[in-house]
Short mmCIF file of C-alpha atoms in Angstrom, two decimals:
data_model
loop_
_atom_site.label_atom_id
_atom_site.label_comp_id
_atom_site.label_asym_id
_atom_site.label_seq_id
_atom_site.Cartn_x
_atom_site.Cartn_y
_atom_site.Cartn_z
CA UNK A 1 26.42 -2.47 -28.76
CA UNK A 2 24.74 0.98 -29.62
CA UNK A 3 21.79 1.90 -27.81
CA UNK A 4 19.03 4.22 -28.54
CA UNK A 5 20.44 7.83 -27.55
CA UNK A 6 17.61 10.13 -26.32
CA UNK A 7 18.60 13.90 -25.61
CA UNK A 8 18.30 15.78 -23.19
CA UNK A 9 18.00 13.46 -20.14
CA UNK A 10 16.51 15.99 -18.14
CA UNK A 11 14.55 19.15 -19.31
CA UNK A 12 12.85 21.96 -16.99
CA UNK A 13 10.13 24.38 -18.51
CA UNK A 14 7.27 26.87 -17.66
CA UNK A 15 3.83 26.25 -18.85
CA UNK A 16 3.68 27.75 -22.17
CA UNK A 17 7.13 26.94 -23.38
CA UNK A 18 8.26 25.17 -26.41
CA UNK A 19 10.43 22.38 -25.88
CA UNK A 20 12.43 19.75 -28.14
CA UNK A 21 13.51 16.20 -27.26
CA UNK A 22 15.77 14.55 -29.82
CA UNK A 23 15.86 10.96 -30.56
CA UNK A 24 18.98 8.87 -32.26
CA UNK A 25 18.10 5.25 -33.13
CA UNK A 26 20.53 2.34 -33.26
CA UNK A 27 22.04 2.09 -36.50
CA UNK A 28 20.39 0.93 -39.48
CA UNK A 29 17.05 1.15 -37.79
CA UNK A 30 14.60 2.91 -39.78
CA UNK A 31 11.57 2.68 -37.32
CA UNK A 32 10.85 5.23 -34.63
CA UNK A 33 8.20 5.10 -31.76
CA UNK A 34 7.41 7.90 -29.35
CA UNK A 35 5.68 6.96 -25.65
CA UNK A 36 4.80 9.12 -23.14
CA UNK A 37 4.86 7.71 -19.23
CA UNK A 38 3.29 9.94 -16.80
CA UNK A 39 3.77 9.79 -13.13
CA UNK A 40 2.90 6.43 -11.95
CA UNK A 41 1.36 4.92 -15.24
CA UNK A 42 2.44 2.79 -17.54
CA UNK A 43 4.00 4.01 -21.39
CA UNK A 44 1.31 5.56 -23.93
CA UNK A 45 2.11 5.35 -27.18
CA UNK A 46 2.06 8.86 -29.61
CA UNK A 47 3.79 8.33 -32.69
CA UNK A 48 5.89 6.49 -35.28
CA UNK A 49 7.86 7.06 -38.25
CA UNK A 50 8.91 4.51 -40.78
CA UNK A 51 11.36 5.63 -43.70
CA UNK A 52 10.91 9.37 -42.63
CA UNK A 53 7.15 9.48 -43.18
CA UNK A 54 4.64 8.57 -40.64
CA UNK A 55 3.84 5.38 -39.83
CA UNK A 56 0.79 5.37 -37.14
CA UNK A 57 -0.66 7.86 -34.91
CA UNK A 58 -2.02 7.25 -31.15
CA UNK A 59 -2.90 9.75 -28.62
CA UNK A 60 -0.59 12.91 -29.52
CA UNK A 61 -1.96 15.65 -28.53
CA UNK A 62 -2.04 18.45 -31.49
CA UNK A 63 0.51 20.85 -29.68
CA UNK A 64 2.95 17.71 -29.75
CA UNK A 65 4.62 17.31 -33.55
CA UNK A 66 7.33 15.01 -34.82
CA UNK A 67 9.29 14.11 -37.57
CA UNK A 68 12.02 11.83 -38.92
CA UNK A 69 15.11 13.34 -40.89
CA UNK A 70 17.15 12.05 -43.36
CA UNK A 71 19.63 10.52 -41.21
CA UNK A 72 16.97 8.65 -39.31
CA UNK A 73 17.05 10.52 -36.13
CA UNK A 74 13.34 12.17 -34.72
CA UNK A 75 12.71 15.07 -32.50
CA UNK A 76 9.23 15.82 -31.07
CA UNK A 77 8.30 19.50 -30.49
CA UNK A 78 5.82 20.30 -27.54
CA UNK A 79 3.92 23.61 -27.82
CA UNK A 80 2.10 25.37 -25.38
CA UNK A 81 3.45 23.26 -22.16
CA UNK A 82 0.99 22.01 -19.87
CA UNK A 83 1.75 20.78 -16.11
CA UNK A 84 0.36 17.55 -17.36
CA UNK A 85 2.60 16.79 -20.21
CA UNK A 86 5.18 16.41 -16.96
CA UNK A 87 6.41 13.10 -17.74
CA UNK A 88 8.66 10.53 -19.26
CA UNK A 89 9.17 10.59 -22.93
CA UNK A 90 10.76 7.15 -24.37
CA UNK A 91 11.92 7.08 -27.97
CA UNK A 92 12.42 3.11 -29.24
CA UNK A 93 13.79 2.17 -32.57
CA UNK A 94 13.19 -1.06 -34.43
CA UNK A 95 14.39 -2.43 -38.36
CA UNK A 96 12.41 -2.21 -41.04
CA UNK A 97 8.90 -3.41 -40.17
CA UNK A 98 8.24 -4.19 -43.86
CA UNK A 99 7.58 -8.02 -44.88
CA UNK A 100 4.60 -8.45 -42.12
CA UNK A 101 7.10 -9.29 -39.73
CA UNK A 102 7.58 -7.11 -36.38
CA UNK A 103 10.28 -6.70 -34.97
CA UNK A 104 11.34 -5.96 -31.27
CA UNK A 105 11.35 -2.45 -29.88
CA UNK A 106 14.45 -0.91 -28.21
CA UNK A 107 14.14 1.70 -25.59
CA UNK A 108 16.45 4.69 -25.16
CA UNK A 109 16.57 5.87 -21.49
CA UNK A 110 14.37 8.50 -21.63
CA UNK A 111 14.09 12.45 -21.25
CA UNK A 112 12.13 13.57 -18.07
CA UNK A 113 10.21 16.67 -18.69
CA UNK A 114 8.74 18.82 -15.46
CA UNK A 115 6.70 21.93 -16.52
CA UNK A 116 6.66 24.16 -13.41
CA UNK B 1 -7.26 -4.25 -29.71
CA UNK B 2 -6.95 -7.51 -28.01
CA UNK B 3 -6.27 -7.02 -24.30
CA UNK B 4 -4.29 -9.09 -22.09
CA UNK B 5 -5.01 -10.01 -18.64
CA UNK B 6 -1.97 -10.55 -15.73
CA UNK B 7 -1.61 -10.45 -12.26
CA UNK B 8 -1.22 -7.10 -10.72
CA UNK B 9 1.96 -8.69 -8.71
CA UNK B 10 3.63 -11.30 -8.20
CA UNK B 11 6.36 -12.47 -5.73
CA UNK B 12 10.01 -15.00 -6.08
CA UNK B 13 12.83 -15.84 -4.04
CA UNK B 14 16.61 -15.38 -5.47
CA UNK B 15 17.58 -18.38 -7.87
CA UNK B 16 14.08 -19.81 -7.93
CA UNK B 17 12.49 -19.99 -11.53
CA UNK B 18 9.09 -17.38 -11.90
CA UNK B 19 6.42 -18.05 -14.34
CA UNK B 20 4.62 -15.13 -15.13
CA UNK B 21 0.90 -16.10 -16.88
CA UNK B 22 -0.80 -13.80 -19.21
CA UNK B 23 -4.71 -14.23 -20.69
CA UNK B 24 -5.42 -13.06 -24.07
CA UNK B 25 -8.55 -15.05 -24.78
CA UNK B 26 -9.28 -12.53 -27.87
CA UNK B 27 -6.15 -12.66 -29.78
CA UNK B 28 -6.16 -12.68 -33.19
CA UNK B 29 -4.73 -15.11 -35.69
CA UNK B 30 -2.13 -12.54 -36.71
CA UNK B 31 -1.26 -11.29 -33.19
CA UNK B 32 2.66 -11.82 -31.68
CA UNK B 33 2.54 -12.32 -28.06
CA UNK B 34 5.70 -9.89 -27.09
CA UNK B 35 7.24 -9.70 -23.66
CA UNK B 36 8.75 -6.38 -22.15
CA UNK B 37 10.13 -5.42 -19.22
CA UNK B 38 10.84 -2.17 -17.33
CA UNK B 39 13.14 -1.87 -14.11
CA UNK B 40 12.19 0.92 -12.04
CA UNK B 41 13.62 4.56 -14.01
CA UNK B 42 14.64 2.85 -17.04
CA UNK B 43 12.98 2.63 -20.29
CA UNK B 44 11.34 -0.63 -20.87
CA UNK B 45 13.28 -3.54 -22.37
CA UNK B 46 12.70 -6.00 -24.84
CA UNK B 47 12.35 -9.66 -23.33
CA UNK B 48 10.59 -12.49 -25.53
CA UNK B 49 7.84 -12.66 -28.15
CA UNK B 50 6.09 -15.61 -30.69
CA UNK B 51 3.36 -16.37 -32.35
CA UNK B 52 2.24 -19.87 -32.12
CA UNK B 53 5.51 -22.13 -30.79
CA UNK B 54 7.18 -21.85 -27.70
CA UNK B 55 10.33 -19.77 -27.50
CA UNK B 56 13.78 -19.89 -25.86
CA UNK B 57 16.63 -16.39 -25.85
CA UNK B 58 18.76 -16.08 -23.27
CA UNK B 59 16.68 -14.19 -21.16
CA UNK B 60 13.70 -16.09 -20.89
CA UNK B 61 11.38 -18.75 -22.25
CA UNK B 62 8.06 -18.59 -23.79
CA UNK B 63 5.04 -21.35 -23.73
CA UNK B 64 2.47 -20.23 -25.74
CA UNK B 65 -0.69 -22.63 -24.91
CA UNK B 66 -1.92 -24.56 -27.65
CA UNK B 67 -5.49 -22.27 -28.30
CA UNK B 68 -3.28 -19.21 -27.61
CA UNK B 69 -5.47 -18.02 -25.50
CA UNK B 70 -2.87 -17.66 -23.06
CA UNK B 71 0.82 -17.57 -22.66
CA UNK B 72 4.28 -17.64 -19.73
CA UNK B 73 7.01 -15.78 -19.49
CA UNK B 74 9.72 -18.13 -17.45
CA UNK B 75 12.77 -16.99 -15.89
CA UNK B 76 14.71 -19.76 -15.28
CA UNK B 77 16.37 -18.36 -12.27
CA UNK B 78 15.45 -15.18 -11.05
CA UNK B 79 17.96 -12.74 -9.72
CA UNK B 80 17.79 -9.53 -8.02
CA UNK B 81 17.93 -7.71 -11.45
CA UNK B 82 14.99 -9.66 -12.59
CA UNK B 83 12.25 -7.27 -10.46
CA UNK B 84 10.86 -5.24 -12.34
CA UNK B 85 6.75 -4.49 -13.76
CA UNK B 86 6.76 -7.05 -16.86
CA UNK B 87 4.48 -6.38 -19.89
CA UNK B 88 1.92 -9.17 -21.77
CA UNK B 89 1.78 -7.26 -25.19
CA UNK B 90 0.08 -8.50 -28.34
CA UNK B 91 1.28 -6.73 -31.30
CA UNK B 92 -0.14 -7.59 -35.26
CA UNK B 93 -0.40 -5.52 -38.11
CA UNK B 94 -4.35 -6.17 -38.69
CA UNK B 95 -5.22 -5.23 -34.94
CA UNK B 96 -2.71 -2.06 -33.69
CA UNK B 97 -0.44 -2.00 -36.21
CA UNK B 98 3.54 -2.22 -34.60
CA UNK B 99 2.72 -0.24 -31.75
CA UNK B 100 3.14 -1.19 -28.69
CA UNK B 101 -0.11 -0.73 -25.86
CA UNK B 102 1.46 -0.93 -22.40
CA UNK B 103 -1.53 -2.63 -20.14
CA UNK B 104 -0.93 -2.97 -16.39
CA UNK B 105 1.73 -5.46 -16.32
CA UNK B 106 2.82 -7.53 -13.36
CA UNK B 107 5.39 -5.89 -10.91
CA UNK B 108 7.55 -8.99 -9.51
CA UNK B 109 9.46 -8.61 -6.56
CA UNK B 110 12.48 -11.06 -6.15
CA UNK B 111 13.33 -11.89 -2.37
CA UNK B 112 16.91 -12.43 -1.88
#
């Protein structure tokens, strides 16, 4: 079955540097989360997008922006790199959560950021 | 939003069933109890979630106590794959919306 496909896996940059992680959900899943997972703690959530608008907000910092395109994938830009916005970024998708009902979240495997 | 409470860690032997207890004395009416798990460098994975009834998937079961105050994640038998830090997570529109909030979770260690 298709998994969530999270690019790139790995991604080097110097403080100050922009960088862009790209996020492909499982087909015909129109829900995208963003969580960040520092060194030794467990995933923070940042940001969602339902039907290319977005859904909720959590603790995104305001160099961090994202967005959802037509064909449902999401990339988050990071401005201004930090040493502490080293970490693990997880993208999950989930159907629609329209109806009341919410559905499951599936992971992609990740994209490991260091800032040197 | 409602917190959950769970063990910090938690220990099984190979083939032996694990339950895995979580507190969540202030959940609300509309909250799903939702199960995740996350094996070390891997994103975390989808296990088990309900709302008032207990639940069975192939993974796991579910027993939801009858207040809902608290709630079990049971592997039937665990196996070496099953260690990994598993996640209590209550998730409703009218308290956090569809997010997910990560808390602490258990690590469980399986002993061949």
């Amino acid at each position: 079955a298709a998994g969530v496909i999270q690019s790139p896996r790995h991604l080097i940059k110097e403080k100050r540097e922009t960088a862009t992680l790209k996020c492909y959900p499982i087909p015909r899943h129109d829900t995208v989360y963003w969580y960040q997972q520092g060194p030794g703690q467990d995933p923070q959530f940042l940001i969602s997008f339902y039907e290319k608008m977005q859904s909720d907000k959590g603790s995104i910092p305001d160099r961090f922006s994202a967005q959802q395109f037509s064909d449902y994938h999401s990339e988050l830009n990071m401005s201004s790199l930090e040493l502490g916005d080293s970490a693990l970024y997880f993208c999950a998708s989930s159907p629609a959560t329209a109806g009341g009902f919410i559905y499951e979240q599936y992971f992609g495997p990740g994209t490991r950021l260091t800032v040197t | 939003d409602a917190k959950t409470t769970q063990p910090n860690s938690m220990e099984s032997n190979e083939e032996e069933p694990v339950h895995l207890p979580c507190n969540h004395s202030t959940i609300s009416g509309t909250d799903y109890i939702h199960w995740y798990r996350q094996l070390p460098s891997q994103g975390p994975e989808y296990v088990i979630h309900g709302l008032t009834s207990n639940v069975n998937n192939r993974m796991a079961s579910l027993a939801i106590a009858e207040d809902r105050k608290s709630s079990t994640l049971i592997l039937h038998r665990a196996t070496l794959r099953d260690a990994a830090v598993y996640y209590c997570i209550l998730v409703g529109w009218e308290t956090s919306g569809s997010r997910l909030t990560f808390g602490e979770g258990t690590q469980l260690t399986v002993n061949p």
